mmCIF file of C-alpha atoms in Angstrom:
data_model
loop_
_atom_site.group_PDB
_atom_site.id
_atom_site.type_symbol
_atom_site.label_atom_id
_atom_site.label_comp_id
_atom_site.label_asym_id
_atom_site.label_seq_id
_atom_site.Cartn_x
_atom_site.Cartn_y
_atom_site.Cartn_z
ATOM 1 C CA ASP E 1 0.000 0.000 0.000
ATOM 2 C CA THR E 2 1.837 3.089 -1.292
ATOM 3 C CA ALA E 3 2.227 5.834 1.320
ATOM 4 C CA VAL E 4 2.760 8.786 -1.049
ATOM 5 C CA SER E 5 1.646 8.209 -4.611
ATOM 6 C CA GLN E 6 1.977 10.627 -7.484
ATOM 7 C CA THR E 7 0.769 10.399 -11.067
ATOM 8 C CA PRO E 8 1.829 10.281 -13.766
ATOM 9 C CA LYS E 9 5.272 8.704 -13.427
ATOM 10 C CA TYR E 10 6.370 10.133 -16.782
ATOM 11 C CA LEU E 11 5.073 13.148 -18.648
ATOM 12 C CA VAL E 12 6.303 14.266 -22.062
ATOM 13 C CA THR E 13 4.717 17.390 -23.485
ATOM 14 C CA GLN E 14 5.328 20.262 -25.847
ATOM 15 C CA MET E 15 6.311 23.782 -24.906
ATOM 16 C CA GLY E 16 3.361 26.000 -24.171
ATOM 17 C CA ASN E 17 1.081 23.219 -22.966
ATOM 18 C CA ASP E 18 -0.588 23.085 -19.542
ATOM 19 C CA LYS E 19 -0.213 19.953 -17.411
ATOM 20 C CA SER E 20 -1.046 18.692 -13.925
ATOM 21 C CA ILE E 21 0.620 16.267 -11.537
ATOM 22 C CA LYS E 22 -1.406 14.661 -8.756
ATOM 23 C CA CYS E 23 -0.266 13.525 -5.317
ATOM 24 C CA GLU E 24 -2.031 11.618 -2.566
ATOM 25 C CA GLN E 25 -0.779 10.439 0.827
ATOM 26 C CA ASN E 26 -2.457 7.872 3.080
ATOM 27 C CA LEU E 27 -0.264 8.485 6.132
ATOM 28 C CA GLY E 28 -2.553 10.996 7.808
ATOM 29 C CA HIS E 29 0.219 13.633 7.689
ATOM 30 C CA ASP E 30 -0.709 17.294 8.051
ATOM 31 C CA THR E 31 1.978 18.734 5.770
ATOM 32 C CA MET E 32 2.666 18.095 2.093
ATOM 33 C CA TYR E 33 5.359 19.436 -0.212
ATOM 34 C CA TRP E 34 6.435 19.725 -3.819
ATOM 35 C CA TYR E 35 10.164 19.474 -4.559
ATOM 36 C CA LYS E 36 11.950 19.844 -7.899
ATOM 37 C CA GLN E 37 15.074 17.776 -8.655
ATOM 38 C CA ASP E 38 17.207 19.095 -11.492
ATOM 39 C CA SER E 39 19.553 17.230 -13.802
ATOM 40 C CA LYS E 40 22.353 17.532 -11.225
ATOM 41 C CA LYS E 41 20.123 15.800 -8.664
ATOM 42 C CA PHE E 42 19.735 18.921 -6.534
ATOM 43 C CA LEU E 43 16.431 18.825 -4.625
ATOM 44 C CA LYS E 44 14.803 22.185 -4.035
ATOM 45 C CA ILE E 45 11.545 22.907 -2.253
ATOM 46 C CA MET E 46 8.817 24.632 -4.259
ATOM 47 C CA PHE E 47 5.702 24.644 -2.089
ATOM 48 C CA SER E 48 4.453 23.431 1.256
ATOM 49 C CA TYR E 49 0.888 23.067 2.504
ATOM 50 C CA ASN E 50 -0.219 22.449 6.068
ATOM 51 C CA ASN E 51 -3.812 21.291 6.476
ATOM 52 C CA LYS E 52 -4.729 22.688 3.041
ATOM 53 C CA GLU E 53 -3.099 26.063 3.766
ATOM 54 C CA LEU E 54 -0.132 27.303 1.716
ATOM 55 C CA ILE E 55 2.788 27.982 4.072
ATOM 56 C CA ILE E 56 5.820 27.978 1.756
ATOM 57 C CA ASN E 57 6.123 29.414 -1.750
ATOM 58 C CA GLU E 58 9.773 29.498 -2.751
ATOM 59 C CA THR E 59 9.866 32.150 -5.483
ATOM 60 C CA VAL E 60 8.417 29.769 -8.004
ATOM 61 C CA PRO E 61 7.081 31.294 -11.265
ATOM 62 C CA ASN E 62 3.368 32.071 -11.288
ATOM 63 C CA ARG E 63 2.928 29.455 -13.995
ATOM 64 C CA PHE E 64 3.120 26.886 -11.182
ATOM 65 C CA SER E 65 -0.023 26.659 -9.085
ATOM 66 C CA PRO E 66 -0.459 24.124 -6.300
ATOM 67 C CA LYS E 67 -3.891 23.085 -5.081
ATOM 68 C CA SER E 68 -4.795 21.140 -1.958
ATOM 69 C CA PRO E 69 -8.463 20.046 -1.949
ATOM 70 C CA ASP E 70 -7.907 18.253 1.380
ATOM 71 C CA LYS E 71 -4.936 17.435 3.566
ATOM 72 C CA ALA E 72 -4.369 14.095 1.830
ATOM 73 C CA HIS E 73 -3.999 15.592 -1.638
ATOM 74 C CA LEU E 74 -1.659 18.153 -3.166
ATOM 75 C CA ASN E 75 -1.742 18.703 -6.905
ATOM 76 C CA LEU E 76 0.566 20.792 -9.058
ATOM 77 C CA HIS E 77 -0.657 22.549 -12.186
ATOM 78 C CA ILE E 78 1.822 24.083 -14.602
ATOM 79 C CA ASN E 79 0.789 26.561 -17.299
ATOM 80 C CA SER E 80 2.664 27.452 -20.472
ATOM 81 C CA LEU E 81 5.372 24.855 -20.001
ATOM 82 C CA GLU E 82 8.950 25.857 -20.843
ATOM 83 C CA LEU E 83 12.013 23.773 -21.692
ATOM 84 C CA GLY E 84 13.555 24.717 -18.333
ATOM 85 C CA ASP E 85 10.676 23.084 -16.493
ATOM 86 C CA SER E 86 12.027 19.668 -17.451
ATOM 87 C CA ALA E 87 12.953 17.927 -14.198
ATOM 88 C CA VAL E 88 11.755 15.303 -11.759
ATOM 89 C CA TYR E 89 9.050 16.588 -9.415
ATOM 90 C CA PHE E 90 8.631 14.930 -6.031
ATOM 91 C CA CYS E 91 5.703 15.104 -3.688
ATOM 92 C CA ALA E 92 6.374 14.481 0.011
ATOM 93 C CA SER E 93 4.558 14.548 3.321
ATOM 94 C CA SER E 94 5.527 14.847 6.973
ATOM 95 C CA GLN E 95 4.027 15.084 10.440
ATOM 96 C CA GLY E 96 5.559 17.313 13.082
ATOM 97 C CA ARG E 97 9.342 16.950 13.209
ATOM 98 C CA SER E 98 9.380 13.523 11.565
ATOM 99 C CA GLY E 99 11.325 12.743 8.420
ATOM 100 C CA TYR E 100 9.716 13.265 5.068
ATOM 101 C CA THR E 101 8.085 10.479 3.057
ATOM 102 C CA PHE E 102 8.568 11.015 -0.657
ATOM 103 C CA GLY E 103 6.646 9.769 -3.653
ATOM 104 C CA SER E 104 8.520 8.067 -6.473
ATOM 105 C CA GLY E 105 8.591 11.199 -8.614
ATOM 106 C CA THR E 106 7.193 12.469 -11.908
ATOM 107 C CA ARG E 107 9.730 12.905 -14.693
ATOM 108 C CA LEU E 108 8.568 15.855 -16.772
ATOM 109 C CA THR E 109 10.135 16.349 -20.194
ATOM 110 C CA VAL E 110 9.230 19.448 -22.180
ATOM 111 C CA VAL E 111 10.074 19.274 -25.880
ATOM 112 C CA THR R 1 26.031 29.518 -1.833
ATOM 113 C CA GLN R 2 24.858 26.136 -0.620
ATOM 114 C CA LEU R 3 23.709 25.877 2.962
ATOM 115 C CA LEU R 4 24.959 22.293 3.018
ATOM 116 C CA GLU R 5 28.028 20.996 1.227
ATOM 117 C CA GLN R 6 28.446 17.296 0.636
ATOM 118 C CA SER R 7 31.688 15.579 -0.344
ATOM 119 C CA PRO R 8 32.704 13.850 -2.366
ATOM 120 C CA GLN R 9 30.102 14.462 -5.070
ATOM 121 C CA PHE R 10 30.944 11.155 -6.758
ATOM 122 C CA LEU R 11 32.481 8.000 -5.297
ATOM 123 C CA SER R 12 33.049 4.673 -7.024
ATOM 124 C CA ILE R 13 34.638 1.837 -5.068
ATOM 125 C CA GLN R 14 34.876 -1.944 -5.067
ATOM 126 C CA GLU R 15 32.631 -4.229 -3.094
ATOM 127 C CA GLY R 16 34.006 -4.901 0.370
ATOM 128 C CA GLU R 17 35.772 -1.559 0.806
ATOM 129 C CA ASN R 18 34.934 0.998 3.480
ATOM 130 C CA LEU R 19 33.984 4.596 2.749
ATOM 131 C CA THR R 20 33.007 7.844 4.419
ATOM 132 C CA VAL R 21 30.979 10.718 2.998
ATOM 133 C CA TYR R 22 30.624 14.119 4.581
ATOM 134 C CA CYS R 23 28.056 16.845 5.057
ATOM 135 C CA ASN R 24 29.173 20.297 6.208
ATOM 136 C CA SER R 25 27.598 23.640 6.971
ATOM 137 C CA SER R 26 28.901 26.984 8.147
ATOM 138 C CA SER R 27 25.839 27.248 10.400
ATOM 139 C CA VAL R 28 24.843 25.321 13.492
ATOM 140 C CA PHE R 29 21.714 23.285 13.025
ATOM 141 C CA SER R 30 19.407 21.567 15.468
ATOM 142 C CA SER R 31 19.100 18.260 13.644
ATOM 143 C CA LEU R 32 20.183 16.605 10.451
ATOM 144 C CA GLN R 33 18.723 13.810 8.376
ATOM 145 C CA TRP R 34 20.321 11.405 5.917
ATOM 146 C CA TYR R 35 18.375 10.012 2.952
ATOM 147 C CA ARG R 36 19.224 7.492 0.235
ATOM 148 C CA GLN R 37 17.733 7.802 -3.234
ATOM 149 C CA GLU R 38 17.804 5.005 -5.790
ATOM 150 C CA PRO R 39 17.266 5.573 -9.530
ATOM 151 C CA GLY R 40 13.625 6.185 -10.394
ATOM 152 C CA GLU R 41 12.581 6.520 -6.767
ATOM 153 C CA GLY R 42 12.184 9.234 -4.170
ATOM 154 C CA PRO R 43 14.596 9.744 -1.242
ATOM 155 C CA VAL R 44 14.093 7.404 1.708
ATOM 156 C CA LEU R 45 14.927 8.495 5.247
ATOM 157 C CA LEU R 46 17.814 6.576 6.826
ATOM 158 C CA VAL R 47 18.363 8.419 10.100
ATOM 159 C CA THR R 48 17.901 11.645 12.053
ATOM 160 C CA VAL R 49 20.702 12.911 14.323
ATOM 161 C CA VAL R 50 19.934 15.521 16.928
ATOM 162 C CA THR R 51 22.590 15.707 19.657
ATOM 163 C CA GLY R 52 26.137 16.988 19.086
ATOM 164 C CA GLY R 53 28.532 14.018 19.040
ATOM 165 C CA GLU R 54 25.695 11.560 18.509
ATOM 166 C CA VAL R 55 26.483 8.285 16.721
ATOM 167 C CA LYS R 56 23.788 6.080 15.208
ATOM 168 C CA LYS R 57 24.222 2.722 13.525
ATOM 169 C CA LEU R 58 22.060 1.114 10.884
ATOM 170 C CA LYS R 59 23.579 -2.297 10.107
ATOM 171 C CA ARG R 60 26.813 -1.467 8.210
ATOM 172 C CA LEU R 61 26.075 2.278 8.145
ATOM 173 C CA THR R 62 27.371 4.549 10.928
ATOM 174 C CA PHE R 63 26.151 8.141 11.159
ATOM 175 C CA GLN R 64 27.875 10.767 13.263
ATOM 176 C CA PHE R 65 26.814 14.284 14.163
ATOM 177 C CA GLY R 66 29.699 16.663 14.834
ATOM 178 C CA ASP R 67 30.221 17.977 18.359
ATOM 179 C CA ALA R 68 29.555 21.536 17.186
ATOM 180 C CA ARG R 69 26.483 20.407 15.206
ATOM 181 C CA LYS R 70 27.835 21.891 11.976
ATOM 182 C CA ASP R 71 28.827 18.682 10.237
ATOM 183 C CA SER R 72 27.934 15.035 9.875
ATOM 184 C CA SER R 73 29.456 11.934 8.348
ATOM 185 C CA LEU R 74 28.204 8.623 7.028
ATOM 186 C CA HIS R 75 30.574 5.652 7.160
ATOM 187 C CA ILE R 76 29.793 2.418 5.328
ATOM 188 C CA THR R 77 31.678 -0.734 6.255
ATOM 189 C CA ALA R 78 32.233 -3.524 3.727
ATOM 190 C CA ALA R 79 30.204 -1.799 1.009
ATOM 191 C CA GLN R 80 27.899 -3.922 -1.122
ATOM 192 C CA PRO R 81 26.392 -3.273 -4.578
ATOM 193 C CA GLY R 82 23.024 -2.737 -2.872
ATOM 194 C CA ASP R 83 24.481 0.370 -1.185
ATOM 195 C CA THR R 84 24.683 2.080 -4.578
ATOM 196 C CA GLY R 85 22.625 5.255 -4.666
ATOM 197 C CA LEU R 86 22.506 8.990 -4.073
ATOM 198 C CA TYR R 87 23.087 9.889 -0.418
ATOM 199 C CA LEU R 88 21.564 13.170 0.648
ATOM 200 C CA CYS R 89 21.918 15.056 3.885
ATOM 201 C CA ALA R 90 19.227 17.537 4.854
ATOM 202 C CA LEU R 91 18.615 20.006 7.612
ATOM 203 C CA ARG R 92 15.360 21.365 8.873
ATOM 204 C CA LEU R 93 15.168 25.142 8.955
ATOM 205 C CA ILE R 94 12.966 26.330 11.768
ATOM 206 C CA GLN R 95 12.914 30.065 11.137
ATOM 207 C CA GLY R 96 9.485 30.854 9.804
ATOM 208 C CA ALA R 97 7.768 27.910 8.159
ATOM 209 C CA GLN R 98 9.630 24.660 8.632
ATOM 210 C CA LYS R 99 11.268 23.224 5.543
ATOM 211 C CA LEU R 100 13.890 20.616 4.714
ATOM 212 C CA VAL R 101 16.938 21.882 2.828
ATOM 213 C CA PHE R 102 19.069 19.316 1.028
ATOM 214 C CA GLY R 103 22.737 19.103 0.166
ATOM 215 C CA GLN R 104 23.660 18.328 -3.433
ATOM 216 C CA GLY R 105 24.281 14.667 -2.629
ATOM 217 C CA THR R 106 27.003 12.058 -2.988
ATOM 218 C CA ARG R 107 26.532 9.602 -5.842
ATOM 219 C CA LEU R 108 27.919 6.305 -4.626
ATOM 220 C CA THR R 109 28.624 3.343 -6.910
ATOM 221 C CA ILE R 110 29.723 0.010 -5.494
ATOM 222 C CA ASN R 111 31.254 -2.230 -8.141
ATOM 223 C CA PRO R 112 30.954 -6.021 -7.756
#
């Protein structure tokens, strides 16, 4: 039973398109995150939600819009995709000061 | 400037050898976590160290938190091919909203 699941696993799309990535966690955690991992494997936080409320927005372009319909779900919508958006996007969740549980990632390729 | 510096960035050794990787910061931090990431997967938490000088063991992996809480090391004894992966250290920033900040990682390859 997957703890943090994100879909799709792979996403190939053309520049200018709009796409969404979905994330669900069944751990009962209060906080969820989106991280971006670049080609050099550097993981950088993008957004964090606590009980459906946005608490971190790390100077991410406005084309990226997270949405949390409930505390178990955090989706990421990206408008007008650019070549530089190509990366692996990870969803994660945590509770209190515990470690993070990550999903298996969505590899986005913009062509 | 990276908050956390990991070294080496790449390490390739033979099965059975020992190795140590390092995580350093110019700042003092309250706790530090180590994660391992395998290809096509997300990072998985290995350990959290909290107290200066703390040592934790996970089978053949030994984690140490520096006395001044500015650095940490991961030592692997008798490395096996299954240890291959990206090892990431991360610290939790507590000013403002809490978030986990990662180092750039050490890519470890254990050759049979």
